[in-house]
Amino acid sequence: MVKSLARWTVKELVLKIESTKEAILFLEALQKYVKKVDIIADYYPGKATIKLEGAKEHIQDELELVKELHKTVKGIIYPDYEGFFDYDLTFLSKMMGKSFPVKLLEKILVLKGYETIREDRTLISKVDYETFKNLLNELDRVLSNIPYEVSTASLRNVLVIIALTKDLAIPEAIQLANEQGIIREDDYQRLKLKIEPEQAIKKCLKITN
C-alpha cells in the first residue's frame, strides 16, 4: 500500500482561456482524451485550472496531452496573424464521432472561395470555426443520403461537391449532373461518370479556367 501511495501523484496546470467557445471545446476534449488519470477541470472567465491525479508513470504524458489539446483547440477557435485556422481532422472526428474525407473537404472549401492548405489530416483555412463545423455536419448529412444507384466513389465525390458548393440536395445534384451529361446508367441501373471527375465538376459548376 505504501508503495502504491508513493507512486500516486497530483499535478495542477493553469491555462489562459480567452472565450467561452474555447472553454467549451477544450473541456469537451479533456473528457474525450484524458483517460489514464483522474482529472478535475474548473473554468473561470479568463482561465481554466486543470488538476490531474494518478499513477506517476502516466501523469507527465497526460499533462503533455492536456497542453497539446489546448494548443489544438486554440488553433481551431482563433485565426493566426494571416487569418488562417488550423483544423485537425483527427481531433474533430473524435470530438464529433464522425469520419471526414480530408481531400474532399479541401476541394469544397477551395470551390467555396476559402484559401485552404492541406497538411496530412490538417486543413489550414481562412474559414471560421462555426462555418467549418456547419460544413462538417452538412457533409455528413449529404454523404448519408447518397443513394445505392451511385456505384462509384468518384461519382459520389463529384455529387457531394456539387451539392455542397451549390447548396443542393443530392437528388437535385444528380438531376443537374444528368442535365449536364456527365453521368450514365449501366445495365444494372447504377450511375457512373461519363467523363473525368475534374471535368465533371467544372462542367456542373460552370468553371471555365
N, CA and C of each residue as an Amber inpcrd file, in Angstrom:
protein
   627
   0.8310000  -1.2080000   0.0000000   0.0000000   0.0000000   0.0000000
   0.8630000   1.2550000   0.0000000   1.9590000   1.2280000   0.8110000
   2.8540000   2.3810000   0.8720000   3.4880000   2.6260000  -0.4910000
   3.8630000   1.5090000  -1.1430000   4.4720000   1.6300000  -2.4670000
   3.4900000   2.2330000  -3.4650000   2.2220000   1.8270000  -3.3750000
   1.1980000   2.3460000  -4.2760000   0.9910000   3.8390000  -4.0690000
   0.9220000   4.2650000  -2.8050000   0.7300000   5.6830000  -2.4980000
   1.9140000   6.5150000  -2.9710000   3.1120000   5.9350000  -2.8570000
   4.3130000   6.6660000  -3.2540000   4.3100000   6.9660000  -4.7460000
   3.6220000   6.1330000  -5.5070000   3.5880000   6.3290000  -6.9540000
   2.3930000   7.1650000  -7.3900000   1.5600000   7.5880000  -6.4490000
   0.3830000   8.4040000  -6.7630000   0.7850000   9.8760000  -6.7520000
   0.4940000  10.5740000  -7.8340000   0.9650000  11.9490000  -7.9950000
  -0.1860000  12.8810000  -8.3560000  -0.0520000  14.1240000  -7.9220000
  -1.0260000  15.1610000  -8.2590000  -0.2940000  16.2990000  -8.9700000
  -0.8210000  16.7170000 -10.1000000  -0.2630000  17.8520000 -10.8340000
  -1.3780000  18.8400000 -11.1470000  -1.0460000  20.1190000 -11.1100000
  -2.0440000  21.1460000 -11.4160000  -1.4930000  22.0830000 -12.4870000
  -2.3660000  22.4660000 -13.3830000  -1.9820000  23.3210000 -14.5060000
  -3.0260000  24.4130000 -14.6710000  -2.5840000  25.6500000 -14.8300000
  -3.4930000  26.7700000 -15.0730000  -3.2490000  27.2800000 -16.4910000
  -4.3170000  27.3270000 -17.2860000  -4.2100000  27.7470000 -18.6790000
  -5.0790000  28.9730000 -18.9440000  -4.5680000  29.8680000 -19.7610000
  -5.3310000  31.0590000 -20.1380000  -6.4160000  30.6780000 -21.1370000
  -7.6400000  31.0980000 -20.8590000  -8.7810000  30.8390000 -21.7320000
  -9.3630000  32.1780000 -22.1670000  -9.4810000  32.3870000 -23.4750000
  -9.8750000  33.6990000 -23.9840000 -11.3610000  33.8460000 -24.2770000
 -12.0970000  32.7380000 -24.3270000 -13.5230000  32.8360000 -24.6490000
 -14.2760000  31.6140000 -24.1450000 -15.5900000  31.7690000 -24.0150000
 -16.4380000  30.6400000 -23.6200000 -16.3890000  29.5400000 -24.6680000
 -16.3410000  29.9180000 -25.9320000 -16.2730000  28.9370000 -27.0250000
 -15.0320000  28.0570000 -26.8790000 -13.9020000  28.6920000 -26.5770000
 -12.6570000  27.9480000 -26.3580000 -12.7900000  27.0210000 -25.1580000
 -13.3760000  27.5380000 -24.0790000 -13.5360000  26.7470000 -22.8520000
 -14.3800000  25.5060000 -23.1000000 -15.4870000  25.6680000 -23.8040000
 -16.4010000  24.5400000 -24.0500000 -15.7040000  23.4450000 -24.8480000
 -15.0450000  23.8110000 -25.9480000 -14.3850000  22.8090000 -26.7850000
 -13.2310000  22.1510000 -26.0340000 -12.4760000  22.9290000 -25.2760000
 -11.3390000  22.3860000 -24.5270000 -11.8000000  21.4070000 -23.4520000
 -12.8260000  21.7670000 -22.6930000 -13.3170000  20.8830000 -21.6310000
 -13.9230000  19.6090000 -22.2130000 -14.5910000  19.7240000 -23.3430000
 -15.1150000  18.5300000 -24.0230000 -13.9660000  17.6270000 -24.4820000
 -12.8900000  18.2480000 -24.9630000 -11.7280000  17.4790000 -25.4140000
 -11.0800000  16.7310000 -24.2520000 -11.0080000  17.3680000 -23.0970000
 -10.4390000  16.7010000 -21.9200000 -11.2310000  15.4440000 -21.5770000
 -12.5580000  15.5390000 -21.6510000 -13.4030000  14.3830000 -21.3580000
 -13.1750000  13.2520000 -22.3510000 -12.9500000  13.6000000 -23.6080000
 -12.7730000  12.5900000 -24.6600000 -11.3960000  11.9310000 -24.6210000
 -10.3680000  12.7000000 -24.2610000  -8.9980000  12.2440000 -24.4470000
  -8.2850000  11.7750000 -23.1800000  -8.5150000  12.4330000 -22.0580000
  -7.7490000  12.1160000 -20.8450000  -8.3970000  10.9390000 -20.1300000
  -7.7610000   9.7660000 -20.2170000  -8.3520000   8.5370000 -19.6890000
  -7.4800000   7.8210000 -18.6550000  -6.1800000   8.0860000 -18.6440000
  -5.2720000   7.3090000 -17.8000000  -5.1630000   7.8310000 -16.3770000
  -5.6330000   9.0510000 -16.1320000  -5.5950000   9.6320000 -14.7820000
  -6.9350000  10.3030000 -14.4960000  -7.1850000  10.5850000 -13.2270000
  -8.3740000  11.3490000 -12.8580000  -8.1190000  12.8210000 -13.1540000
  -9.1520000  13.5100000 -13.5700000  -8.9920000  14.9210000 -13.9210000
 -10.1370000  15.7490000 -13.3510000  -9.7770000  16.8820000 -12.7880000
 -10.7640000  17.8550000 -12.3120000 -10.4580000  19.1650000 -13.0270000
 -11.4290000  19.6760000 -13.7520000 -11.2290000  20.9120000 -14.5160000
 -12.2200000  21.9690000 -14.0480000 -11.7080000  23.1140000 -13.6610000
 -12.5490000  24.2410000 -13.2480000 -12.3030000  25.4050000 -14.1970000
 -13.3910000  25.9660000 -14.6990000 -13.2730000  27.0990000 -15.6170000
 -13.8170000  28.3570000 -14.9700000 -13.0240000  29.3940000 -15.0250000
 -13.4350000  30.7310000 -14.6140000 -13.1350000  31.6550000 -15.7910000
 -13.8900000  32.7310000 -15.9400000 -13.5990000  33.6480000 -17.0480000
 -12.1170000  34.0280000 -17.0850000 -11.4760000  33.6810000 -18.1740000
 -10.0680000  34.0230000 -18.3390000  -9.0930000  32.8930000 -18.0880000
  -9.5420000  31.8160000 -17.4110000  -8.5890000  30.7370000 -17.1280000
  -9.3030000  29.4230000 -16.8230000  -8.5380000  28.3440000 -16.9770000
  -9.0110000  27.0150000 -16.5840000  -7.9390000  26.3880000 -15.7020000
  -8.3670000  25.8270000 -14.5800000  -7.4540000  25.1230000 -13.6830000
  -7.6630000  23.6240000 -13.8660000  -6.6100000  22.9360000 -14.2430000
  -6.6760000  21.5040000 -14.5230000  -5.8730000  20.7600000 -13.4580000
  -6.5260000  19.8540000 -12.7530000  -5.8670000  19.0550000 -11.7180000
  -5.8790000  17.5930000 -12.1450000  -4.6910000  17.0060000 -12.2370000
  -4.5460000  15.6080000 -12.6250000  -4.0870000  14.7870000 -11.4290000
  -4.7120000  13.6540000 -11.2010000  -4.3340000  12.7450000 -10.1240000
  -4.2350000  11.3370000 -10.6840000  -3.0890000  10.6800000 -10.4280000
  -2.9620000   9.3200000 -10.9310000  -1.5730000   8.7590000 -10.7390000
  -1.3350000   7.5990000 -11.3500000  -0.0430000   6.9380000 -11.2430000
   1.0500000   7.8160000 -11.8490000   2.1830000   7.8370000 -11.1710000
   3.2770000   8.7170000 -11.5660000   3.7020000   8.5040000 -13.0150000
   3.6680000   7.2320000 -13.4810000   4.1350000   6.9480000 -14.8410000
   3.2010000   7.4960000 -15.9200000   1.9700000   7.8690000 -15.5230000
   1.0060000   8.3950000 -16.5020000   0.8580000   9.9170000 -16.4530000
   1.1830000  10.5030000 -15.3180000   0.8900000  11.9250000 -15.1020000
   1.5470000  12.8240000 -16.1420000   2.8420000  12.6370000 -16.3740000
   3.5520000  13.5500000 -17.2670000   3.0220000  13.4680000 -18.6910000
   2.7510000  12.2330000 -19.1530000   2.2050000  12.0720000 -20.5050000
   0.8450000  12.7460000 -20.6350000   0.0040000  12.5860000 -19.6210000
  -1.3290000  13.1830000 -19.6710000  -1.2570000  14.7060000 -19.5400000
  -0.2730000  15.1910000 -18.7970000  -0.0690000  16.6350000 -18.6790000
   0.3080000  17.2300000 -20.0380000   1.1950000  16.5490000 -20.7550000
   1.5750000  16.9980000 -22.0970000   0.3900000  16.9130000 -23.0540000
  -0.4400000  15.8770000 -22.8720000  -1.6370000  15.7320000 -23.6990000
  -2.5840000  16.9050000 -23.4840000  -2.7670000  17.3160000 -22.2320000
  -3.6370000  18.4600000 -21.9210000  -3.1270000  19.7190000 -22.6250000
  -1.8230000  19.9400000 -22.5650000  -1.2340000  21.1160000 -23.2240000
  -1.4360000  21.0550000 -24.7410000  -1.2530000  19.8650000 -25.3110000
  -1.4100000  19.6960000 -26.7590000  -2.8630000  19.9030000 -27.1780000
  -3.7970000  19.4040000 -26.3660000  -5.2190000  19.6040000 -26.6570000
  -5.5760000  21.0850000 -26.6350000  -5.0250000  21.8040000 -25.6630000
  -5.3010000  23.2430000 -25.5700000  -4.7580000  23.9800000 -26.7970000
  -3.5670000  23.5890000 -27.2320000  -2.9700000  24.1930000 -28.4320000
  -3.8280000  23.9060000 -29.6650000  -4.3140000  22.6720000 -29.7780000
  -5.1670000  22.2930000 -30.9090000  -6.4550000  23.0950000 -30.9160000
  -7.0680000  23.2280000 -29.7480000  -8.3230000  23.9790000 -29.6260000
  -8.1200000  25.4380000 -30.0100000  -7.0410000  26.0420000 -29.5440000
  -6.7820000  27.4470000 -29.8690000  -6.5810000  27.6390000 -31.3720000
  -5.9330000  26.6580000 -32.0190000  -5.7460000  26.7410000 -33.4630000
  -7.0530000  26.6670000 -34.2310000  -8.0280000  25.9700000 -33.6440000
  -9.3450000  25.8370000 -34.2680000 -10.2000000  27.0800000 -34.0410000
 -10.1490000  27.6150000 -32.8550000 -11.0380000  28.7240000 -32.4710000
 -10.5440000  30.0790000 -32.9700000  -9.2190000  30.2800000 -32.9500000
  -8.6740000  31.6010000 -33.2710000  -7.7790000  31.5470000 -34.5120000
  -7.8870000  32.5490000 -35.3900000  -7.0110000  32.5930000 -36.5680000
  -5.6170000  33.0800000 -36.1970000  -4.6340000  32.7360000 -37.0390000
  -3.3020000  33.2930000 -36.8530000  -3.2600000  34.6980000 -37.4570000
  -2.0920000  35.2940000 -37.4870000  -1.9840000  36.6920000 -37.9360000
  -2.3340000  36.8660000 -39.4130000  -2.3360000  35.7600000 -40.1700000
  -2.7130000  35.8260000 -41.5870000  -4.1780000  35.4610000 -41.8160000
  -4.8850000  35.1390000 -40.7370000  -6.3000000  34.8060000 -40.8620000
  -6.6000000  33.3340000 -41.0590000  -5.6030000  32.4580000 -40.8600000
  -5.7980000  31.0170000 -41.0410000  -6.1570000  30.3260000 -39.7220000
  -7.0790000  29.3800000 -39.8100000  -7.4150000  28.4950000 -38.6950000
  -6.8050000  27.1220000 -38.9870000  -6.4310000  26.3880000 -37.9370000
  -5.8730000  25.0360000 -38.0950000  -6.9110000  24.0020000 -37.6800000
  -7.4000000  23.2230000 -38.6470000  -8.4220000  22.2170000 -38.3530000
  -7.8180000  20.8150000 -38.4110000  -7.5570000  20.2680000 -37.2300000
  -7.0440000  18.9030000 -37.1050000  -8.2280000  17.9520000 -37.2550000
  -8.3170000  17.2760000 -38.4040000  -9.4830000  16.4360000 -38.6890000
  -9.5130000  15.1790000 -37.8340000  -8.3480000  14.6930000 -37.3980000
  -8.3350000  13.5480000 -36.4810000  -8.9860000  13.9500000 -35.1640000
  -8.6400000  15.1230000 -34.6680000  -9.2190000  15.6510000 -33.4320000
 -10.7190000  15.8770000 -33.5930000 -11.1230000  16.5560000 -34.6510000
 -12.5380000  16.8810000 -34.8420000 -13.3780000  15.6380000 -35.1010000
 -12.8000000  14.6390000 -35.7580000 -13.5240000  13.3850000 -35.9750000
 -13.8280000  12.7030000 -34.6510000 -12.8540000  12.7010000 -33.7590000
 -13.0650000  12.0990000 -32.4320000 -14.0850000  12.8980000 -31.6310000
 -14.0040000  14.2150000 -31.7190000 -14.9200000  15.0650000 -30.9620000
 -16.3590000  14.9220000 -31.4530000 -16.5350000  14.7850000 -32.7530000
 -17.8770000  14.7370000 -33.3340000 -18.3800000  13.3120000 -33.5680000
 -17.4920000  12.3280000 -33.3740000 -17.8860000  10.9400000 -33.5630000
 -18.1590000  10.5800000 -35.0080000 -17.4750000  11.2580000 -35.9270000
 -17.6820000  11.0310000 -37.3580000 -16.3360000  11.0790000 -38.0710000
 -16.2700000  10.4100000 -39.2120000 -15.0560000  10.4400000 -40.0210000
 -15.2720000  11.3440000 -41.2330000 -14.2560000  12.1460000 -41.5550000
 -14.3970000  13.1070000 -42.6440000 -13.2900000  12.9310000 -43.6820000
 -13.6430000  12.9080000 -44.9790000 -12.6350000  12.8010000 -46.0420000
 -11.9150000  14.1330000 -46.2510000 -10.6330000  14.1530000 -45.9480000
  -9.8810000  15.4090000 -45.9320000  -9.7790000  16.0400000 -47.3210000
  -9.4330000  15.2340000 -48.3260000  -9.2630000  15.7880000 -49.6790000
 -10.5730000  16.3600000 -50.2120000 -11.6650000  15.6980000 -49.9040000
 -12.9790000  16.1760000 -50.3480000 -13.3190000  17.5030000 -49.6800000
 -13.0460000  17.6030000 -48.3960000 -13.2840000  18.8530000 -47.6720000
 -12.4430000  19.9880000 -48.2440000 -11.1810000  19.6800000 -48.5170000
 -10.2880000  20.6920000 -49.0880000 -10.8470000  21.2230000 -50.4070000
 -11.3040000  20.3180000 -51.2600000 -11.8430000  20.7040000 -52.5610000
 -13.0670000  21.6020000 -52.4060000 -13.9540000  21.2350000 -51.4890000
 -15.1820000  22.0150000 -51.2720000 -14.8520000  23.4100000 -50.7610000
 -13.9320000  23.4940000 -49.8110000 -13.5550000  24.7960000 -49.2580000
 -12.9630000  25.7070000 -50.3350000 -12.0930000  25.1480000 -51.1620000
 -11.4730000  25.9420000 -52.2330000 -12.5320000  26.4350000 -53.2110000
 -13.4580000  25.5560000 -53.5840000 -14.5160000  25.9460000 -54.5180000
 -15.4620000  26.9810000 -53.9130000 -15.5740000  26.9740000 -52.5890000
 -16.3970000  27.9780000 -51.9140000 -15.6550000  29.3060000 -51.7450000
 -14.3900000  29.3230000 -52.1380000 -13.6400000  30.5710000 -52.1090000
 -12.7690000  30.7790000 -50.8890000 -12.5790000  29.7210000 -50.0740000
 -11.7420000  29.8380000 -48.8850000 -10.3290000  29.3430000 -49.1960000
  -9.3580000  30.2060000 -48.9880000  -7.9670000  29.7940000 -49.1720000
  -7.6650000  28.6570000 -48.1990000  -7.1880000  27.5360000 -48.7110000
  -7.0300000  26.3390000 -47.8820000  -5.7760000  25.5740000 -48.2700000
  -5.0530000  25.1060000 -47.2580000  -3.8510000  24.2910000 -47.4450000
  -4.0500000  22.9890000 -46.6710000  -3.6980000  21.8730000 -47.2870000
  -3.8220000  20.5750000 -46.6040000  -2.4480000  20.0740000 -46.1930000
  -2.3100000  19.7110000 -44.9220000  -1.0960000  19.0830000 -44.4100000
  -1.4980000  17.8100000 -43.6800000  -1.3370000  16.6790000 -44.3540000
  -1.7490000  15.3870000 -43.8120000  -3.2440000  15.4280000 -43.4750000
  -3.6110000  15.2900000 -42.1820000  -5.0250000  15.3370000 -41.8100000
  -5.3960000  16.6720000 -41.1510000  -4.6530000  17.7040000 -41.4870000
  -4.9690000  19.0460000 -41.0010000  -5.2750000  19.9510000 -42.1900000
  -6.3720000  20.6970000 -42.0780000  -6.7010000  21.7030000 -43.0800000
  -6.4430000  23.0750000 -42.4760000  -5.6150000  23.8470000 -43.1290000
  -5.3020000  25.2080000 -42.7010000  -6.0790000  26.1200000 -43.6350000
  -7.0820000  26.8000000 -43.0940000  -8.0270000  27.5010000 -43.9680000
  -8.4620000  28.8350000 -43.3700000  -8.9470000  29.7040000 -44.2340000
  -9.4540000  31.0020000 -43.7910000 -10.9530000  30.9770000 -43.5260000
 -11.5080000  29.7880000 -43.3340000 -12.9140000  29.6700000 -42.9560000
 -12.9960000  29.6060000 -41.4290000 -13.9390000  30.3470000 -40.8360000
 -14.0410000  30.3680000 -39.3760000 -14.6540000  29.0690000 -38.8520000
 -14.5010000  28.8440000 -37.5460000 -14.8730000  27.5630000 -36.9390000
 -16.3510000  27.2400000 -37.0790000 -17.2320000  28.2010000 -36.8370000
 -18.6700000  27.9240000 -36.9180000 -19.0610000  27.5030000 -38.3350000
 -18.5290000  28.2090000 -39.3230000 -18.8110000  27.8600000 -40.7190000
 -18.2540000  26.4840000 -41.0520000 -17.0460000  26.2130000 -40.5770000
 -16.4130000  24.9180000 -40.8450000 -17.1820000  23.7810000 -40.1790000
 -17.5970000  23.9940000 -38.9400000 -18.3590000  22.9620000 -38.2180000
 -19.6880000  22.6850000 -38.9160000 -20.3420000  23.7350000 -39.3890000
 -21.5930000  23.5600000 -40.1410000 -21.3490000  22.7680000 -41.4280000
 -20.2150000  23.0470000 -42.0800000 -19.8720000  22.3130000 -43.2980000
 -19.6500000  20.8290000 -42.9970000 -18.9880000  20.5310000 -41.8820000
 -18.7770000  19.1340000 -41.4930000 -20.1050000  18.4190000 -41.2880000
 -21.0340000  19.0770000 -40.6190000 -22.3500000  18.4780000 -40.3870000
 -23.1110000  18.2800000 -41.6950000 -23.0160000  19.2680000 -42.5820000
 -23.6740000  19.1500000 -43.8840000 -23.0490000  18.0360000 -44.7200000
 -21.7330000  17.9350000 -44.6690000 -21.0390000  16.8780000 -45.4050000
 -21.4850000  15.5040000 -44.9160000 -21.5670000  15.3420000 -43.6050000
 -22.0130000  14.0680000 -43.0360000 -23.4410000  13.7460000 -43.4780000
 -24.2980000  14.7660000 -43.4780000 -25.6960000  14.5670000 -43.8770000
 -25.7900000  14.1760000 -45.3540000 -25.0530000  14.8850000 -46.1940000
 -25.1010000  14.6100000 -47.6330000 -24.5610000  13.2080000 -47.9410000
 -23.4510000  12.8430000 -47.3130000 -22.8750000  11.5170000 -47.5430000
 -23.8360000  10.4030000 -47.1410000 -24.5930000  10.6400000 -46.0750000
 -25.5390000   9.6170000 -45.6080000 -26.7500000   9.4930000 -46.5310000
 -26.9360000  10.4740000 -47.4260000 -28.0850000  10.4600000 -48.3390000
 -27.7300000  10.0120000 -49.7590000 -26.4990000   9.5550000 -49.9550000
 -26.1090000   9.0630000 -51.2770000 -26.8790000   7.7750000 -51.5710000
 -27.6210000   7.7120000 -52.6720000 -28.4180000   6.5120000 -52.9630000
 -27.5600000   5.3470000 -53.4520000 -28.1240000   4.1690000 -53.3700000
 -27.4390000   2.9400000 -53.7960000 -27.0240000   3.0100000 -55.2650000
 -27.8080000   3.6890000 -56.0750000 -27.5390000   3.7440000 -57.5160000
 -26.2010000   4.4020000 -57.8490000 -25.6910000   5.2260000 -56.9400000
 -24.3770000   5.8470000 -57.1510000 -23.3240000   4.7890000 -56.8290000
 -22.7230000   4.2230000 -57.8640000 -21.9470000   2.9910000 -57.6730000
 -20.4450000   3.1910000 -57.5220000 -19.9510000   4.4010000 -57.7300000
 -18.5030000   4.6160000 -57.6360000 -18.1810000   5.7680000 -56.6900000
 -17.0020000   5.6750000 -56.0660000 -16.5640000   6.7330000 -55.1540000
 -16.3330000   8.0410000 -55.8980000 -15.8530000   7.9460000 -57.1320000
 -15.5790000   9.1690000 -57.9000000 -16.8640000   9.9430000 -58.1740000
 -17.9330000   9.2460000 -58.5310000 -19.2130000   9.9260000 -58.7550000
 -19.7760000  10.4580000 -57.4480000 -19.6570000   9.6670000 -56.3930000
 -20.1260000  10.1340000 -55.0850000 -19.4600000  11.4540000 -54.7170000
 -18.1500000  11.5230000 -54.8700000 -17.4230000  12.7400000 -54.5120000
 -17.8520000  13.9220000 -55.3720000 -18.0440000  13.6800000 -56.6640000
 -18.4970000  14.7510000 -57.5610000 -19.8620000  15.2640000 -57.1270000
 -20.7760000  14.3630000 -56.8130000 -22.1290000  14.7680000 -56.3970000
 -22.1050000  15.5310000 -55.0770000 -21.2630000  15.0890000 -54.1530000
 -21.1420000  15.7810000 -52.8600000 -20.6120000  17.1940000 -53.0700000
 -19.5990000  17.3310000 -53.9070000 -19.0330000  18.6530000 -54.2010000
 -20.0820000  19.5620000 -54.8370000 -20.8310000  19.0340000 -55.7980000
 -21.8890000  19.8220000 -56.4450000 -22.9370000  20.2410000 -55.4190000
 -23.3730000  19.2890000 -54.6010000 -24.4290000  19.5590000 -53.6210000
 -24.0150000  20.6330000 -52.6190000 -22.8120000  20.5060000 -52.0720000
 -22.3890000  21.4410000 -51.0280000 -21.9370000  22.7840000 -51.5890000
 -21.4350000  22.8000000 -52.8020000 -20.9980000  24.0640000 -53.4030000
 -22.1800000  24.8910000 -53.8920000 -23.2000000  24.2090000 -54.4210000
 -24.3590000  24.9140000 -54.9740000 -25.5740000  24.8720000 -54.0370000
 -25.3810000  24.3210000 -52.8290000 -26.4580000  24.2330000 -51.8350000
 -27.6660000  23.4700000 -52.3900000 -27.4000000  22.2590000 -52.8780000
 -28.4400000  21.4070000 -53.4430000 -28.5800000  20.1320000 -52.6220000
 -29.7620000  19.5320000 -52.6550000 -29.9370000  18.1860000 -52.1220000
 -29.3470000  17.1990000 -53.1270000 -29.0220000  15.9970000 -52.6700000
 -28.4110000  15.0100000 -53.5580000 -29.2770000  14.6960000 -54.7830000
 -30.6020000  14.5190000 -54.6480000 -31.4040000  14.2880000 -55.8600000
 -31.2890000  15.4290000 -56.8690000 -31.1920000  16.6630000 -56.3610000
 -31.0290000  17.8140000 -57.2580000 -29.6500000  17.8030000 -57.9200000
 -28.6390000  17.3810000 -57.1580000 -27.2870000  17.2910000 -57.7210000
 -27.2310000  16.2280000 -58.8170000 -27.9270000  15.1120000 -58.5870000
 -27.9910000  14.0530000 -59.6050000 -28.7140000  14.5590000 -60.8570000
 -29.7900000  15.3010000 -60.6460000 -30.5380000  15.8610000 -61.7790000
 -29.6620000  16.8120000 -62.5850000 -28.9230000  17.6750000 -61.8910000
 -28.0280000  18.6040000 -62.5790000 -26.9460000  17.8460000 -63.3490000
 -26.3850000  16.8270000 -62.7100000 -25.3520000  16.0220000 -63.3690000
 -25.8960000  15.3540000 -64.6290000 -27.1270000  14.9010000 -64.5540000
 -27.7620000  14.2660000 -65.7130000 -28.0040000  15.2830000 -66.8300000
 -28.4690000  16.4770000 -66.4410000 -28.7210000  17.5330000 -67.4250000
 -27.4350000  17.9690000 -68.1240000 -26.3280000  17.9220000 -67.3860000
 -25.0350000  18.3240000 -67.9580000 -24.3560000  17.1800000 -68.7150000
 -24.9890000  16.0200000 -68.7190000 -24.4720000  14.8960000 -69.4940000
 -23.2010000  14.2740000 -68.9590000 -23.0170000  14.3010000 -67.6420000
 -21.7730000  13.7550000 -67.0830000 -21.9490000  12.3630000 -66.4910000
 -23.1920000  11.8580000 -66.4410000 -23.4180000  10.5350000 -65.8640000
 -24.1800000   9.6440000 -66.8470000 -24.0620000   8.3500000 -66.5990000
 -24.7960000   7.3740000 -67.4030000 -25.2490000   6.2360000 -66.4940000
 -26.2320000   5.4890000 -66.9490000 -26.6780000   4.2940000 -66.2390000
 -26.0680000   3.0620000 -66.8930000 -25.6030000   2.1070000 -66.0630000
 -25.1330000   0.8490000 -66.6370000 -26.3110000  -0.1210000 -66.7750000
 -26.0260000  -1.3490000 -67.1100000 -27.0890000  -2.3340000 -67.3450000
 -27.8750000  -2.6750000 -66.0840000 -27.3040000  -2.3140000 -64.9240000
 -27.9650000  -2.6200000 -63.6480000 -28.5810000  -1.3720000 -63.0180000
 -28.7510000  -0.3320000 -63.8260000 -29.3410000   0.9460000 -63.4100000
 -28.5200000   1.6420000 -62.3220000 -27.2260000   1.3920000 -62.3350000
 -26.3390000   2.1000000 -61.4210000 -25.6900000   3.2630000 -62.1650000
 -25.4870000   4.3520000 -61.4530000 -24.9690000   5.5710000 -62.0790000
 -23.4490000   5.6060000 -62.0460000 -22.8700000   6.0380000 -63.1570000
 -21.4190000   6.1740000 -63.2590000 -21.0790000   7.4490000 -64.0260000
 -19.8650000   7.9350000 -63.8060000 -19.3970000   9.1130000 -64.5380000
 -19.0670000   8.7560000 -65.9820000 -19.3830000   9.6770000 -66.8910000
 -19.0260000   9.5080000 -68.3030000 -17.6870000  10.1680000 -68.6200000
 -17.2870000  11.1310000 -67.7770000 -16.0470000  11.8730000 -68.0100000
 -15.2320000  11.9010000 -66.7230000 -14.0400000  12.4550000 -66.7900000
 -13.1730000  12.5330000 -65.6150000 -13.8090000  13.4170000 -64.5300000
 -13.5660000  13.0840000 -63.2430000 -14.1830000  13.8480000 -62.1440000
 -13.9610000  15.3550000 -62.2230000 -12.7290000  15.7800000 -62.5080000
 -12.4420000  17.2150000 -62.5610000 -13.2300000  17.8980000 -63.6710000
 -13.3350000  17.2310000 -64.8070000 -14.1260000  17.7860000 -65.9130000
 -15.6020000  17.8630000 -65.5350000 -16.0730000  16.8360000 -64.8390000
 -17.4750000  16.7940000 -64.4190000 -17.7960000  17.9400000 -63.4680000
 -16.8970000  18.1760000 -62.5240000 -17.0960000  19.2640000 -61.5590000
 -17.1260000  20.6110000 -62.2790000 -16.1600000  20.8360000 -63.1550000
 -16.0930000  22.1010000 -63.8920000 -17.3420000  22.3290000 -64.7340000
 -17.8190000  21.2700000 -65.3570000 -18.9950000  21.3970000 -66.2150000
 -20.2320000  21.7490000 -65.4030000 -20.4100000  21.0990000 -64.2520000
 -21.6060000  21.3410000 -63.4310000 -21.5430000  22.6700000 -62.6870000
 -20.3420000  23.1000000 -62.3480000 -20.2010000  24.3600000 -61.6120000
 -19.8790000  25.5280000 -62.5340000 -19.8090000  25.2430000 -63.8310000
 -19.5430000  26.2770000 -64.8440000 -18.2010000  26.9650000 -64.6180000
 -17.2000000  26.1590000 -64.2650000 -15.8540000  26.6930000 -64.0830000
 -15.1580000  26.6810000 -65.4410000 -14.6520000  27.8100000 -65.8600000
 -14.0930000  27.9150000 -67.2130000 -12.5760000  27.8230000 -67.2560000
 -11.8970000  28.0450000 -66.1300000 -10.4250000  28.0310000 -66.1720000
  -9.8700000  26.6410000 -65.9470000
